[in-house]
Coordinates of C-alpha atoms and ligand atoms in Angstrom, one line a residue:
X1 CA -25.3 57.6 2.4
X2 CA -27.4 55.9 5.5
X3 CA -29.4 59.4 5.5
X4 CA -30.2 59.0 1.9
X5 CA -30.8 55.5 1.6
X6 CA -33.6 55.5 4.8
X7 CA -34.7 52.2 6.8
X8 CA -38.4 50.1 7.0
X9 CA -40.1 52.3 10.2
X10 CA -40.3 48.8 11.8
X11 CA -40.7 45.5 11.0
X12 CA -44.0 44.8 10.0
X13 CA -43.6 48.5 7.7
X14 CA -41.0 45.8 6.1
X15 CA -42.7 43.0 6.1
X16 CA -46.1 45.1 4.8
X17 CA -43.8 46.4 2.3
X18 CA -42.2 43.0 1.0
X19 CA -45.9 41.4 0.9
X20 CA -46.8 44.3 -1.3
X21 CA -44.2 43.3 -3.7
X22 CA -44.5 39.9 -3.4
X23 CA -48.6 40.1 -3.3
X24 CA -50.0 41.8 -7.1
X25 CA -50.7 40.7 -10.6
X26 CA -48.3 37.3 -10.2
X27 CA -50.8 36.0 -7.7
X28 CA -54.2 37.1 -9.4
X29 CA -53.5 37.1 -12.7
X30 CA -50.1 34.8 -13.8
X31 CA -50.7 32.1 -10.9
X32 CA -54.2 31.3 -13.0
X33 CA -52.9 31.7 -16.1
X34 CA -49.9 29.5 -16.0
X35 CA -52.1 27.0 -13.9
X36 CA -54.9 26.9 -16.6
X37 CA -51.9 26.3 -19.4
X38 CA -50.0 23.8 -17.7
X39 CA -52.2 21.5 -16.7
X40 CA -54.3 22.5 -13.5
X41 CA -53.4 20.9 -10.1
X42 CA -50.1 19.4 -11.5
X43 CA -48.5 22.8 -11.8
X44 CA -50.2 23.6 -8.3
X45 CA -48.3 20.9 -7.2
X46 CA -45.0 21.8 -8.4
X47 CA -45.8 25.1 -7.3
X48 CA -45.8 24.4 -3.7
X49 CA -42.7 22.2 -3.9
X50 CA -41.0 24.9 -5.9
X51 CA -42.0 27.8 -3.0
X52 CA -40.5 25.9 -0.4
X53 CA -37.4 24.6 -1.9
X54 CA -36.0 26.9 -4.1
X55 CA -38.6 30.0 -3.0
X56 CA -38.0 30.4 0.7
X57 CA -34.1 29.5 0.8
X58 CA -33.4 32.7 -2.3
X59 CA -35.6 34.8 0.0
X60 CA -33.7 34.5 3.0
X61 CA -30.8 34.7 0.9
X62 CA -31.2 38.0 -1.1
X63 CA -32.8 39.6 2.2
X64 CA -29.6 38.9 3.6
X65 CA -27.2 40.1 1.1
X66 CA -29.2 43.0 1.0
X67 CA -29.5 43.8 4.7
X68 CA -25.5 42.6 5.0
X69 CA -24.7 45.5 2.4
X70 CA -27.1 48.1 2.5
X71 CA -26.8 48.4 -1.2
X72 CA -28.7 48.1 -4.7
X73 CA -27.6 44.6 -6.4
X74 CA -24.9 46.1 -8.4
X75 CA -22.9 47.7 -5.6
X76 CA -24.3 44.6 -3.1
X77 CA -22.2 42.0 -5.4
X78 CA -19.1 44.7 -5.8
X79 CA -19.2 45.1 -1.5
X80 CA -18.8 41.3 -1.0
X81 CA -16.4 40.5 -3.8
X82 CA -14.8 43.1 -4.8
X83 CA -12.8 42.8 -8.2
X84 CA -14.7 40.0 -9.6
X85 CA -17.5 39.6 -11.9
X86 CA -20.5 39.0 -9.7
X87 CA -21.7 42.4 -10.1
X88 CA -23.2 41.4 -13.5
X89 CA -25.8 39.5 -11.8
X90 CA -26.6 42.9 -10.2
X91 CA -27.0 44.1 -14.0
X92 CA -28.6 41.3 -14.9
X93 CA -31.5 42.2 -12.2
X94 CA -31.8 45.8 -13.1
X95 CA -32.2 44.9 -17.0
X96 CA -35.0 42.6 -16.0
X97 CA -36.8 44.7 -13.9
X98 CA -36.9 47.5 -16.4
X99 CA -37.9 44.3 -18.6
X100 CA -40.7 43.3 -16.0
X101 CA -42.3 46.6 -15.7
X102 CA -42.6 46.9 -19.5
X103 CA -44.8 44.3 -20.3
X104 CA -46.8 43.9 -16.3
X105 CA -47.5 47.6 -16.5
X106 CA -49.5 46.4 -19.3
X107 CA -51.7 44.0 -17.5
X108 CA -51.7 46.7 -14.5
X109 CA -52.8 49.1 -17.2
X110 CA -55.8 46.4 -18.5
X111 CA -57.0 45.9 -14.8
X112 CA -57.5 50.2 -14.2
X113 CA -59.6 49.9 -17.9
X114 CA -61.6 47.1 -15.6
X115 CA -61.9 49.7 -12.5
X116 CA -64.0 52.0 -15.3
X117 CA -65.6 49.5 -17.1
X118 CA -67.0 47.4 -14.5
X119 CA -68.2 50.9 -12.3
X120 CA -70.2 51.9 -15.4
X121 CA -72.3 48.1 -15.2
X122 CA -71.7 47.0 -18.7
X123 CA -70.9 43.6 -17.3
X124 CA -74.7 43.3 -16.3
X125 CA -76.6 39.9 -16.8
X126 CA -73.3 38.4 -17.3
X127 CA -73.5 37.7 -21.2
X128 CA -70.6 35.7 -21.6
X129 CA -70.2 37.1 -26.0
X130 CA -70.3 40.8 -24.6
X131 CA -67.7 40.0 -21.7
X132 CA -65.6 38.5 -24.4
X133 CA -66.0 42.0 -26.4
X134 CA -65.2 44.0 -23.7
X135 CA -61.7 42.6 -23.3
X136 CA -61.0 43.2 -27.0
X137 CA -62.2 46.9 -26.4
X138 CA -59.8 47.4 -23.5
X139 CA -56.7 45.3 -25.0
X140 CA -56.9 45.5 -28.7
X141 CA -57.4 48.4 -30.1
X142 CA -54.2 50.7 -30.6
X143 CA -54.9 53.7 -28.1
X144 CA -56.4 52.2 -24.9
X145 CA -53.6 50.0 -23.9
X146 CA -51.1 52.6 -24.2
X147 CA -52.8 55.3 -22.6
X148 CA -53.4 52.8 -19.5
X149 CA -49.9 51.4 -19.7
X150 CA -48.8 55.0 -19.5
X151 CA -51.2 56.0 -16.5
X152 CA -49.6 52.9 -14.8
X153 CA -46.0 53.6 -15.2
X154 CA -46.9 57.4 -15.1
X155 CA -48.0 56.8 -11.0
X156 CA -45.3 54.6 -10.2
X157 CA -42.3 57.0 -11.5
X158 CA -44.2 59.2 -9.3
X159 CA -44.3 57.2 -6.2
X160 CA -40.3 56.0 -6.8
X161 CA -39.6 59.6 -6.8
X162 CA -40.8 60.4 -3.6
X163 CA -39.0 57.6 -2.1
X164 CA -39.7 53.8 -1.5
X165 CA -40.2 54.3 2.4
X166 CA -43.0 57.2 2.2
X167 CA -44.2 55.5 -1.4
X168 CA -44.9 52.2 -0.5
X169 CA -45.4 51.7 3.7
X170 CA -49.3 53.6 4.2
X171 CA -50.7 51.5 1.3
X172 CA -50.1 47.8 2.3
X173 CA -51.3 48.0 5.5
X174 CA -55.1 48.0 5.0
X175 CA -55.6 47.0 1.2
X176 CA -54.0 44.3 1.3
X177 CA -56.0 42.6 3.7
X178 CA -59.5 43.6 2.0
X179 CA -58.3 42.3 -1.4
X180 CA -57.6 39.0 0.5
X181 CA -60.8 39.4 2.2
X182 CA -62.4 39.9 -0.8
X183 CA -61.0 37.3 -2.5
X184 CA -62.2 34.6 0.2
X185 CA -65.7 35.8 -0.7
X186 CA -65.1 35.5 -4.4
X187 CA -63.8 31.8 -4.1
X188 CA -67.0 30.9 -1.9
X189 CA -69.4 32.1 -4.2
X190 CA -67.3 30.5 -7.4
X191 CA -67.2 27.5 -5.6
X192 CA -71.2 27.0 -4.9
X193 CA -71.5 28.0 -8.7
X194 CA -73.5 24.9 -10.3
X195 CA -71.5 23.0 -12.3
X196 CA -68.0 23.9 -10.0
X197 CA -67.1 20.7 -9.3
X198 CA -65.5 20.1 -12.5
X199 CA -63.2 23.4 -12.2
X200 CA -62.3 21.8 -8.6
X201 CA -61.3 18.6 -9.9
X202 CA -58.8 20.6 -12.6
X203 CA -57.1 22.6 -9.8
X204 CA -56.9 20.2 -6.7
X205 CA -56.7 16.5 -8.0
X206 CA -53.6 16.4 -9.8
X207 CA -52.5 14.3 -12.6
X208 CA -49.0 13.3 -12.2
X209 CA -48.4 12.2 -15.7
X210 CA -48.8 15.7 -16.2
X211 CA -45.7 16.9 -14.6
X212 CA -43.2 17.4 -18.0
X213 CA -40.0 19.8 -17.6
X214 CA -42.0 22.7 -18.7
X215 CA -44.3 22.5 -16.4
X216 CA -41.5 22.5 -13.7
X217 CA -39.6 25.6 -15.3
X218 CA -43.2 27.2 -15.2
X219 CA -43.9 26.4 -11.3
X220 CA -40.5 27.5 -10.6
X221 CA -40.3 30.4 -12.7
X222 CA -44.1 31.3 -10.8
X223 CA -42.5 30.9 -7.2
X224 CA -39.7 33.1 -8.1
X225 CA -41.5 35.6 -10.4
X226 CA -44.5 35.9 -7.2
X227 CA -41.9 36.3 -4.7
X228 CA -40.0 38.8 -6.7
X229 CA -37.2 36.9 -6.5
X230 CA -34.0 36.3 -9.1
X231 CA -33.6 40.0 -9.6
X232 CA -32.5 42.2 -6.2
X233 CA -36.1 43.5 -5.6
X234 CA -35.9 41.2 -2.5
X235 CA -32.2 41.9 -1.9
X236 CA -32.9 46.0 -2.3
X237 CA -35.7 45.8 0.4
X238 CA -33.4 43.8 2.7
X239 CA -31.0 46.7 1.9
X240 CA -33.1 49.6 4.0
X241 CA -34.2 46.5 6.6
X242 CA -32.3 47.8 10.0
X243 CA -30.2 45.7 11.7
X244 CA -32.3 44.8 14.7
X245 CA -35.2 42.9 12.4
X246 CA -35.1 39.0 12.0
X247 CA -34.9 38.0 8.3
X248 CA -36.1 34.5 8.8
X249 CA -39.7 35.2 10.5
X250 CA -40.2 37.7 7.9
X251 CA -39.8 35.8 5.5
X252 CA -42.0 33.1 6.7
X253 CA -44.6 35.7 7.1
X254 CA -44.2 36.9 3.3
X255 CA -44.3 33.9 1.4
X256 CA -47.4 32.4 3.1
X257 CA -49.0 35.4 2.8
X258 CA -47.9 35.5 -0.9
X259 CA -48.7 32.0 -1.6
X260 CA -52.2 32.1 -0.1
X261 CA -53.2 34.9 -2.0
X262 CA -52.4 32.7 -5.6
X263 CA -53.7 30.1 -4.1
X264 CA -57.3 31.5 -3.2
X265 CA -57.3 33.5 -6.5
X266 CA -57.4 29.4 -8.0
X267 CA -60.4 29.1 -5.8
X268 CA -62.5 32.0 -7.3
X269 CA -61.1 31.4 -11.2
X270 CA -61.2 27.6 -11.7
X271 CA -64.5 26.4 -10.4
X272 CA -66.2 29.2 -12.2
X273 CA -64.0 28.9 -15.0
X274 CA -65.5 25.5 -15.8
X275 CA -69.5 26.8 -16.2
X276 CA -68.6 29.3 -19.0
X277 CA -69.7 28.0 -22.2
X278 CA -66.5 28.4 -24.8
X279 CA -64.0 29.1 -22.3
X280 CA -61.1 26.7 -21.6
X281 CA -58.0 26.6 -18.9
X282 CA -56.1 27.3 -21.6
X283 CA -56.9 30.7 -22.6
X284 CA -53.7 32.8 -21.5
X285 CA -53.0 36.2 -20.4
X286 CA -57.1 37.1 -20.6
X287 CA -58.2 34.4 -18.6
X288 CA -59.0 36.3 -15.3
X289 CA -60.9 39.2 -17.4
X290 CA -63.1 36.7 -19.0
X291 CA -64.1 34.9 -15.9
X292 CA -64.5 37.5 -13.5
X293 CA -67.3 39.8 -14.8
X294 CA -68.6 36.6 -14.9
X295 CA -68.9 35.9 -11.5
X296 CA -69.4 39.7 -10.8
X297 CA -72.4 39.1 -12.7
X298 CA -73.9 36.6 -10.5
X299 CA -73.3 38.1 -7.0
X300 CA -75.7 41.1 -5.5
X301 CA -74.2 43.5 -5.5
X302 CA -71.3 43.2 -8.2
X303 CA -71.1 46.2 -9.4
X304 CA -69.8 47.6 -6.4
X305 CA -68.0 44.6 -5.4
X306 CA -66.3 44.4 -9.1
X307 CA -65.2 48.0 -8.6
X308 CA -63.9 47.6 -5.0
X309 CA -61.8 44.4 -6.5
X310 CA -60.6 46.1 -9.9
X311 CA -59.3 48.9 -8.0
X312 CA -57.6 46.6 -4.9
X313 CA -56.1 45.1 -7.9
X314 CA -54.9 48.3 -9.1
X315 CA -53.0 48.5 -6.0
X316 CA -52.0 45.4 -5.2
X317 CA -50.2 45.7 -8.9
X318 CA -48.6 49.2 -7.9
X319 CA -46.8 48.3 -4.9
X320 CA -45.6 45.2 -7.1
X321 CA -44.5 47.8 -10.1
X322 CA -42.4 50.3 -7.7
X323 CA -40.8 47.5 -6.5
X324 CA -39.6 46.4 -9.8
X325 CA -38.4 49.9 -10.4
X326 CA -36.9 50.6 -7.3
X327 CA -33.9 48.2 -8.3
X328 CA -32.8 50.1 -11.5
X329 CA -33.1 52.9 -9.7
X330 CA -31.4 52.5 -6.3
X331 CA -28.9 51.7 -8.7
X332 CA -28.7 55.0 -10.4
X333 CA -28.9 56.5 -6.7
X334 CA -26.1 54.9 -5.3
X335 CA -23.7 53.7 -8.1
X336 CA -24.2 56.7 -10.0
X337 CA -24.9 59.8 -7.7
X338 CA -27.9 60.6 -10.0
X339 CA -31.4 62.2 -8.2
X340 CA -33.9 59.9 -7.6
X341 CA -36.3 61.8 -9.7
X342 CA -34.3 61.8 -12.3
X343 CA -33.4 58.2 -12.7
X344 CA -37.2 57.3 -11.8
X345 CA -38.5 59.2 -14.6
X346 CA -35.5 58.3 -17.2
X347 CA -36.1 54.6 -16.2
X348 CA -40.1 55.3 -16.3
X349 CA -40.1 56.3 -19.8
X350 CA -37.9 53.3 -20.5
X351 CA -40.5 51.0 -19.5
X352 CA -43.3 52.7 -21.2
X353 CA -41.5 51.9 -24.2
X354 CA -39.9 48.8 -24.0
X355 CA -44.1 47.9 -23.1
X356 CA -45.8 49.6 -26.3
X357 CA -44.9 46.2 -28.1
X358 CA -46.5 44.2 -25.3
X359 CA -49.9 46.4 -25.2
X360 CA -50.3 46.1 -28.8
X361 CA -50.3 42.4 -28.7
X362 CA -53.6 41.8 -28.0
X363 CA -54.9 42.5 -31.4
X364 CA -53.6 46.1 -31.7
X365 CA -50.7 44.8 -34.1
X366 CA -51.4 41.4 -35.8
X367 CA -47.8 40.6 -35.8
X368 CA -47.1 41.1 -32.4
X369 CA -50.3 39.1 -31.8
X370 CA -48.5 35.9 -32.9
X371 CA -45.5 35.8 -33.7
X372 CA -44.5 33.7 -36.8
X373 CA -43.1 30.4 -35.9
X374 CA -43.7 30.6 -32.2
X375 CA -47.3 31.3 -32.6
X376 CA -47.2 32.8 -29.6
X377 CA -48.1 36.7 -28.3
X378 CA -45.2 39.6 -27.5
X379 CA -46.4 40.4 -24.3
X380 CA -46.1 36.0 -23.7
X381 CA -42.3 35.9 -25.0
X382 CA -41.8 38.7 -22.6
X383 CA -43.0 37.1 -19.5
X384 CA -41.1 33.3 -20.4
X385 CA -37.8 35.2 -21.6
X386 CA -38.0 38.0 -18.6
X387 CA -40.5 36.7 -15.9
X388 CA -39.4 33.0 -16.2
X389 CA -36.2 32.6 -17.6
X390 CA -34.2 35.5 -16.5
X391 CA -35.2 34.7 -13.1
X392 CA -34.3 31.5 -12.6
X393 CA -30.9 32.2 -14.1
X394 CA -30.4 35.0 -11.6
X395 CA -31.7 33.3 -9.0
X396 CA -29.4 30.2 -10.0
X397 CA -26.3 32.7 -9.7
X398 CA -27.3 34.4 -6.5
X399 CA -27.6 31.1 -4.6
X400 CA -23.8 29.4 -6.4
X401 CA -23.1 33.1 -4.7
X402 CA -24.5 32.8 -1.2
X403 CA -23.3 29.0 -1.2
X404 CA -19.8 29.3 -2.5
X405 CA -18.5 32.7 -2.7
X406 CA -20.0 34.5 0.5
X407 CA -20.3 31.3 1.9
X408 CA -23.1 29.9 4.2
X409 CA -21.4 30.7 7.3
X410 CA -20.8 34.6 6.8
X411 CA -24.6 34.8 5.5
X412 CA -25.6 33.3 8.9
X413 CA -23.9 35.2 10.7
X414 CA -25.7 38.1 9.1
X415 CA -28.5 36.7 10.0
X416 CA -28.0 36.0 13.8
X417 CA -26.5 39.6 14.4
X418 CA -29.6 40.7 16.0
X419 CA -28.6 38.1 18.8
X420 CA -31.8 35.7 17.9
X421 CA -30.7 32.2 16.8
X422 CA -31.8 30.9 13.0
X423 CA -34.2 27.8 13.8
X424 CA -33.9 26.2 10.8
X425 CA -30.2 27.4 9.9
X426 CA -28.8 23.6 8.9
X427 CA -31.8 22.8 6.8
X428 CA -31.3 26.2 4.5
X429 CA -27.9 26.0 4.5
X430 CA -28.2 22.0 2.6
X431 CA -30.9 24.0 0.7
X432 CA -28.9 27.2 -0.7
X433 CA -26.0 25.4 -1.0
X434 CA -27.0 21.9 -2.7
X435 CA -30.6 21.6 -3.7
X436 CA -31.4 25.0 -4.2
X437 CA -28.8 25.3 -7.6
X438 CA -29.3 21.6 -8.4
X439 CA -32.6 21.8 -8.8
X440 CA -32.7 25.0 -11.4
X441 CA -29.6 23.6 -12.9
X442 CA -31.3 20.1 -13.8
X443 CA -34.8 21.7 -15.1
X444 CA -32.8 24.1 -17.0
X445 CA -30.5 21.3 -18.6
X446 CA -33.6 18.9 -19.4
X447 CA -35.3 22.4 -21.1
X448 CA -32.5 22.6 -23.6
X449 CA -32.0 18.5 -23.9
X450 CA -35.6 18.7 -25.0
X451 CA -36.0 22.2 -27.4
X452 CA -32.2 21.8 -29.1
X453 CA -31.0 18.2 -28.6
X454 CA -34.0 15.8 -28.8
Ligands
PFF1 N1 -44.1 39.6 -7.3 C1 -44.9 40.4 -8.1 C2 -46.2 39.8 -8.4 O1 -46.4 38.6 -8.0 O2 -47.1 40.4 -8.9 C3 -44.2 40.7 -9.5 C4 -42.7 41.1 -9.3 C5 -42.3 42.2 -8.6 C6 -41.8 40.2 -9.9 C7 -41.0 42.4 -8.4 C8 -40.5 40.5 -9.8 C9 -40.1 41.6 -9.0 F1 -38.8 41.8 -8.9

């Protein structure tokens, strides 16, 4: 069992390897577009709050569950309480992961198109009408999106197969630090844009009147959904963490990272959001694709910095998509004695599936472009059923399950087996315990007040 499963080479292969699913399309592309929807530096706000109280504490908590069993959620849940119905959380994760990938393979897929179509300069001169054609091009029409959602899943069924370890630990190391690199530059020249100062305003200077109970199910749903929390990705990395590595530093070092990376990705799209005629924050999933060539446009050098950025994206998205199906299939691995191949593919082609719906909701299929009644897109509904509120419920259930059933006390005690004492050890266990679970249980009890009672 150990020799199949494999362990992290060390610990910053773990922590390279947590950042890497932590750090993708959540932080460039959903941390923008939920912040332009709900309301600029409100949700920002929120966001931080959200990170540190209910973010950090699950972290910690699924890294340790994970590290304490050395097993995918399902058989995690059925090692530390045997004969009862925990395990379904476990299910719970791996149906949403499958979920996940479907519809953020999509996006992943919409980002390689931007690799080909930025390297070939038709973003030139920045012509704000051909920008905006471009992005039907690549998402509306019936064939692209498929074919790239397919080259997407396609090269992470292949990576899973090979093994999460040998997949995932190369990559991180030095991408992930350009792209952030990168990224600085992109903010600085977004923010000396003329006419920025506006876009600042909308993402630093918050409104409090703003703050409504969606836009606190958002910024939680963003904290868990960028730390890839509320489904066992975090608690089936934790699983091949050895022994000897300290869960709390780590993940320290993985949620600043992750959360600095959102927040510099605000700096580039807001201030230069606000200097394109026609364009507002509220533009949704294709915010980022109208606003970058954009500023691409206006840089020397942008074709070759646009390239270098669409493909660090590319990247940045992959290690994020193995993670996501990692969990279904360490599942199949262990629980079920299947070959990895095997289950990565079945589960691969699963996902390609379940995501035709989502890529052909850009245009490709009116209906699925808005739904009647909720007006809203498929691939949308996907990400607020699977990306916000499946998380939170799961992430609501593994903390009653760390608080109440493991208990606080046995999950320290995980943690301090490498013999180095948790720092902050009182203050998370008041947080997993008590404010962790009230907080998601209040927002999600003022959601349904206000859609089914009010
Ligand atoms: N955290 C990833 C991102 O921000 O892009 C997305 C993700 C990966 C969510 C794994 C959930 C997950 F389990």
């Amino acid at each position: 069992m150990e020799e199949r499963r494999g362990t992290w080479g060390s610990k910053l292969k773990f922590i390279l390897a947590a950042a890497g699913s932590a750090i993708g399309l959540g932080n460039v592309w959903r941390f923008p577009t939920y912040t332009g929807l709900h309301g600029g530096a409100a949700f920002v706000l929120v966001y931080i709050i959200a990170v540190c109280i209910v973010g950090i504490p699950l972290l910690i908590a699924e890294l340790t569950i994970g590290r304490h069993t050395q097993r995918n959620p399902v058989g995690a849940f059925k090692a530390i309480s045997p004969g009862s119905k925990w395990f379904i959380v476990g299910y719970l994760g791996i149906i949403t992961g499958v979920f996940i990938l479907s519809y953020y393979s999509v996006i992943a897929g919409w980002v390689v198109g931007y690799v080909f179509v930025t390297a070939s300069g038709s973003f030139k001169g920045g012509d704000e009408e051909l920008i905006r054609r471009i992005f039907e091009v690549v998402t509306s029409n019936p064939y692209i999106p498929i074919l790239l959602l397919f080259i997407v899943i396609a090269i992470t069924t292949y990576i899973i197969s090979r093994g999460v370890q040998k997949g995932i630990e190369g990559w991180t190391k030095v991408l992930m630090p350009l792209l952030f690199i990168l990224l600085i530059g992109l903010a600085i020249r977004s923010l000396t844009l003329h006419g920025a100062f506006k876009g600042i305003q909308f993402y630093l200077s918050p409104d409090l009147s703003k703050i409504d109970s969606m836009v606190i199910i958002g910024a939680i749903g963003q904290a868990l959904f960028s730390l890839s929390l509320g489904m066992g990705t975090m608690l089936t990395y934790g699983s091949y963490l050895s022994k000897k590595e300290d869960i709390f530093s780590s993940s320290l070092w993985v949620a600043v990272a992750d959360a600095g990376v959102a927040f510099t990705a605000g700096l580039v799209i807001f201030p230069a959001l606000f200097t394109i005629h026609g364009l507002s924050p509220e533009e949704g999933p294709s915010l980022i694709f109208k606003v970058l060539p954009v500023i691409f446009s206006k840089i020397p050098g942008g074709l070759i910095f646009g390239t270098a950025f669409f493909i660090l994206l590319t990247i940045a998205a992959i290690t994020s998509t193995i993670s996501l199906l990692e969990v279904p299939t360490a599942y199949f691995v262990d629980e079920k004695k299947w070959k990895r191949w095997k289950s990565a593919i079945l589960l691969g082609f699963i996902s390609f599936l379940l995501g035709i719906p989502s890529a052909l909701s850009m245009g490709g299929v009116k209906f699925l472009s808005s739904i009647p009644i909720i007006k809203i897109d498929f691939l949308s509904l996907m990400d607020i059923i699977w990306g916000n509120l499946s998380l939170i419920i799961g992430s609501l259930l593994i903390a009653i399950f760390v608080g109440w059933k493991w208990g606080v006390k046995n999950a320290v005690d995980e943690i301090e087996s490498t013999g180095k004492k948790f720092a902050l050890k009182n203050l998370w266990k008041v947080l997993i315990k008590f404010i962790t679970p009230l907080a998601i249980i209040i927002i999600l009890l003022n959601t349904v007040y206000n859609y089914f009672v009010k």
